[in-house]
PDB file of C-alpha atoms in Angstrom:
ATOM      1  CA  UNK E   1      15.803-275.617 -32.301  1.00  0.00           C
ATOM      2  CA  UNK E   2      15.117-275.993 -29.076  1.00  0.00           C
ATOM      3  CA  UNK E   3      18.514-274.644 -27.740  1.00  0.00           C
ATOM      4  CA  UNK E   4      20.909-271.994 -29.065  1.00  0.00           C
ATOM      5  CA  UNK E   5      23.994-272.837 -30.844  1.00  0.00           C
ATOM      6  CA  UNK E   6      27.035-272.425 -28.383  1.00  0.00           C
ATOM      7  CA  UNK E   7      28.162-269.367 -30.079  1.00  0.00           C
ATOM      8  CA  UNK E   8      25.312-267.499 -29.727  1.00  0.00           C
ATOM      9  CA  UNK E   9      25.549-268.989 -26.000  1.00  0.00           C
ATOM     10  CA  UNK E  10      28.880-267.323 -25.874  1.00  0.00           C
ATOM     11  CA  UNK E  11      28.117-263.910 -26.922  1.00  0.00           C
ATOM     12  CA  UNK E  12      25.194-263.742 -24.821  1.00  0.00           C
ATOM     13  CA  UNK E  13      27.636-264.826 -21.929  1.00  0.00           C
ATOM     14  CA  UNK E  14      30.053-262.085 -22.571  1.00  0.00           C
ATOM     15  CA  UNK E  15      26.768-259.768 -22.671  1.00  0.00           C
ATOM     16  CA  UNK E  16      25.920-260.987 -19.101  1.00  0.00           C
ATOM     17  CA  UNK E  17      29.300-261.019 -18.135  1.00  0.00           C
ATOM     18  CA  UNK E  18      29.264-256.795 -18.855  1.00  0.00           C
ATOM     19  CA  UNK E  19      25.958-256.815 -17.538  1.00  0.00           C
ATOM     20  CA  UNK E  20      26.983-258.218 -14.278  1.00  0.00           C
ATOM     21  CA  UNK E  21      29.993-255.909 -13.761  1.00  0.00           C
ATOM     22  CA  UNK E  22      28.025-253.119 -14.251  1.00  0.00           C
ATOM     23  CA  UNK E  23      25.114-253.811 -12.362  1.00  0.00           C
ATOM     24  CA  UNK E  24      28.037-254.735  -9.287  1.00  0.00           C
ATOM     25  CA  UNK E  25      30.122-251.607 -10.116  1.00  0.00           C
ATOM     26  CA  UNK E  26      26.746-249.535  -9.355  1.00  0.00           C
ATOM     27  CA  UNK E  27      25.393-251.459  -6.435  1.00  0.00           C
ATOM     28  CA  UNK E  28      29.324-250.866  -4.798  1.00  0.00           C
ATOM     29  CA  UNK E  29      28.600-247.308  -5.510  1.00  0.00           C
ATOM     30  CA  UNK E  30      25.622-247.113  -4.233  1.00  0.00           C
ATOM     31  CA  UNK E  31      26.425-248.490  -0.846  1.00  0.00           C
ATOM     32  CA  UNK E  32      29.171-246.679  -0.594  1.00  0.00           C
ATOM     33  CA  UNK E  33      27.514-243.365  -0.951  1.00  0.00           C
ATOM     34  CA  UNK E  34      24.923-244.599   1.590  1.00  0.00           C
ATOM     35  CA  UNK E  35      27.604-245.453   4.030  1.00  0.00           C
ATOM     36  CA  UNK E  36      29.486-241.739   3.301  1.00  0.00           C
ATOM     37  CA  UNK E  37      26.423-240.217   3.989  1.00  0.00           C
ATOM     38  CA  UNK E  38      25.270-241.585   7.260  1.00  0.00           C
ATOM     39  CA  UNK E  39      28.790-241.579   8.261  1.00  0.00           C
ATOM     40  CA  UNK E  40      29.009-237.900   7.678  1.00  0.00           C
ATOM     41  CA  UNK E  41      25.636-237.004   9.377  1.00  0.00           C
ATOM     42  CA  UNK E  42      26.566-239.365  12.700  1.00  0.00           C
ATOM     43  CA  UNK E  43      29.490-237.500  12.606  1.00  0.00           C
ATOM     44  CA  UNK E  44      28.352-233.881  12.477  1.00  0.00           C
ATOM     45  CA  UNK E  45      25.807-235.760  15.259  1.00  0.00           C
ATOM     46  CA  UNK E  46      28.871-236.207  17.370  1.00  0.00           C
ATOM     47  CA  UNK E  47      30.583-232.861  17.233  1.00  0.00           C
ATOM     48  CA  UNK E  48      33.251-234.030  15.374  1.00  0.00           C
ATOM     49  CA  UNK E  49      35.194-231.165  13.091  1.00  0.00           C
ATOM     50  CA  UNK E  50      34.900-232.214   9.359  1.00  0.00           C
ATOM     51  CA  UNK E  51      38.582-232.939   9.211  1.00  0.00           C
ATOM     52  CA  UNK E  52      37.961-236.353  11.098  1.00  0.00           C
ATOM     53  CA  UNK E  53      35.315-237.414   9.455  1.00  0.00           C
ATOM     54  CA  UNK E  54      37.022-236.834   6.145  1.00  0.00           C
ATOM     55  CA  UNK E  55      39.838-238.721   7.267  1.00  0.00           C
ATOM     56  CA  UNK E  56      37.511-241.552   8.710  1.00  0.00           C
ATOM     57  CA  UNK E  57      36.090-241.710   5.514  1.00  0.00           C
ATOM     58  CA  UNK E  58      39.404-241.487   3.308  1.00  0.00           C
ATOM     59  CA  UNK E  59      40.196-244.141   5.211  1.00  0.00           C
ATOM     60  CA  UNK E  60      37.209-246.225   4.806  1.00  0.00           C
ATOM     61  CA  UNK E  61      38.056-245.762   1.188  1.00  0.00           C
ATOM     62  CA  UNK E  62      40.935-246.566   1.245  1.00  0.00           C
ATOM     63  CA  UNK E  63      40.919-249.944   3.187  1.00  0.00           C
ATOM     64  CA  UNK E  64      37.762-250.758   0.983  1.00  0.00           C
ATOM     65  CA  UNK E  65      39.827-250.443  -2.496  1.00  0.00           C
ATOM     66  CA  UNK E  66      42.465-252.646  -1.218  1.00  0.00           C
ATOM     67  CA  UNK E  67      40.274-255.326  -0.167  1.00  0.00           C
ATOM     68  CA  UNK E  68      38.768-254.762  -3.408  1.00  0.00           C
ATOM     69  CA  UNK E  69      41.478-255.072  -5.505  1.00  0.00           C
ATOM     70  CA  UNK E  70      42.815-258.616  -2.883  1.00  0.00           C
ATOM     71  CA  UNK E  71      39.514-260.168  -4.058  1.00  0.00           C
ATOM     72  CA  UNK E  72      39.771-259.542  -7.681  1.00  0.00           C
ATOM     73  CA  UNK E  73      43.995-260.682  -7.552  1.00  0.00           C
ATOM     74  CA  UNK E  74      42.585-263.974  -5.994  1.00  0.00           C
ATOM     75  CA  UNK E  75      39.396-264.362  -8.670  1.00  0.00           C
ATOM     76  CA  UNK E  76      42.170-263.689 -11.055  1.00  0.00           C
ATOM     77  CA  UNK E  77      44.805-266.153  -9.598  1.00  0.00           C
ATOM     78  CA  UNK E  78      41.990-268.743  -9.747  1.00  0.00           C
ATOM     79  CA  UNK E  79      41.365-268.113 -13.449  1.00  0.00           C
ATOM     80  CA  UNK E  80      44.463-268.758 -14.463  1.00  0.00           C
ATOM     81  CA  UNK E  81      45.664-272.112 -12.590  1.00  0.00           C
TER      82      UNK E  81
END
């Protein structure tokens, strides 16, 4: 047979589904590491006592969740209308 059945298309879709998250979940954390870092070493560039720059970034973490979490409520929203 030329193409799968549609359960087997199904499970394989759930597969990439995971696959996808994961691979998104890791590049997120990877950017955001990369950002933390060069934000940390601009910062200790510019004199600035560690207590700013931690709150800088708390905040950048912050304000990133939230838009985060916006963007999935709305993907969600979507799904179920």
């Amino acid at each position: 047979m030329a193409y799968p059945e549609s359960a087997t298309v199904r499970t394989q879709f759930a597969s990439f589904a995971a696959i996808r998250e994961a691979a998104s979940s890791f590049v997120s954390r990877l950017v955001m590491q990369t950002v933390t870092d060069n934000l940390e070493q601009q910062g200790n560039s510019a004199g600035l006592p560690d207590f700013i720059i931690s709150n800088i970034l708390n905040q950048l973490m912050y304000g990133s969740t939230m838009i985060l979490w916006n963007v999935k409520m709305r993907l969600l929203s979507v799904q179920i209308l």
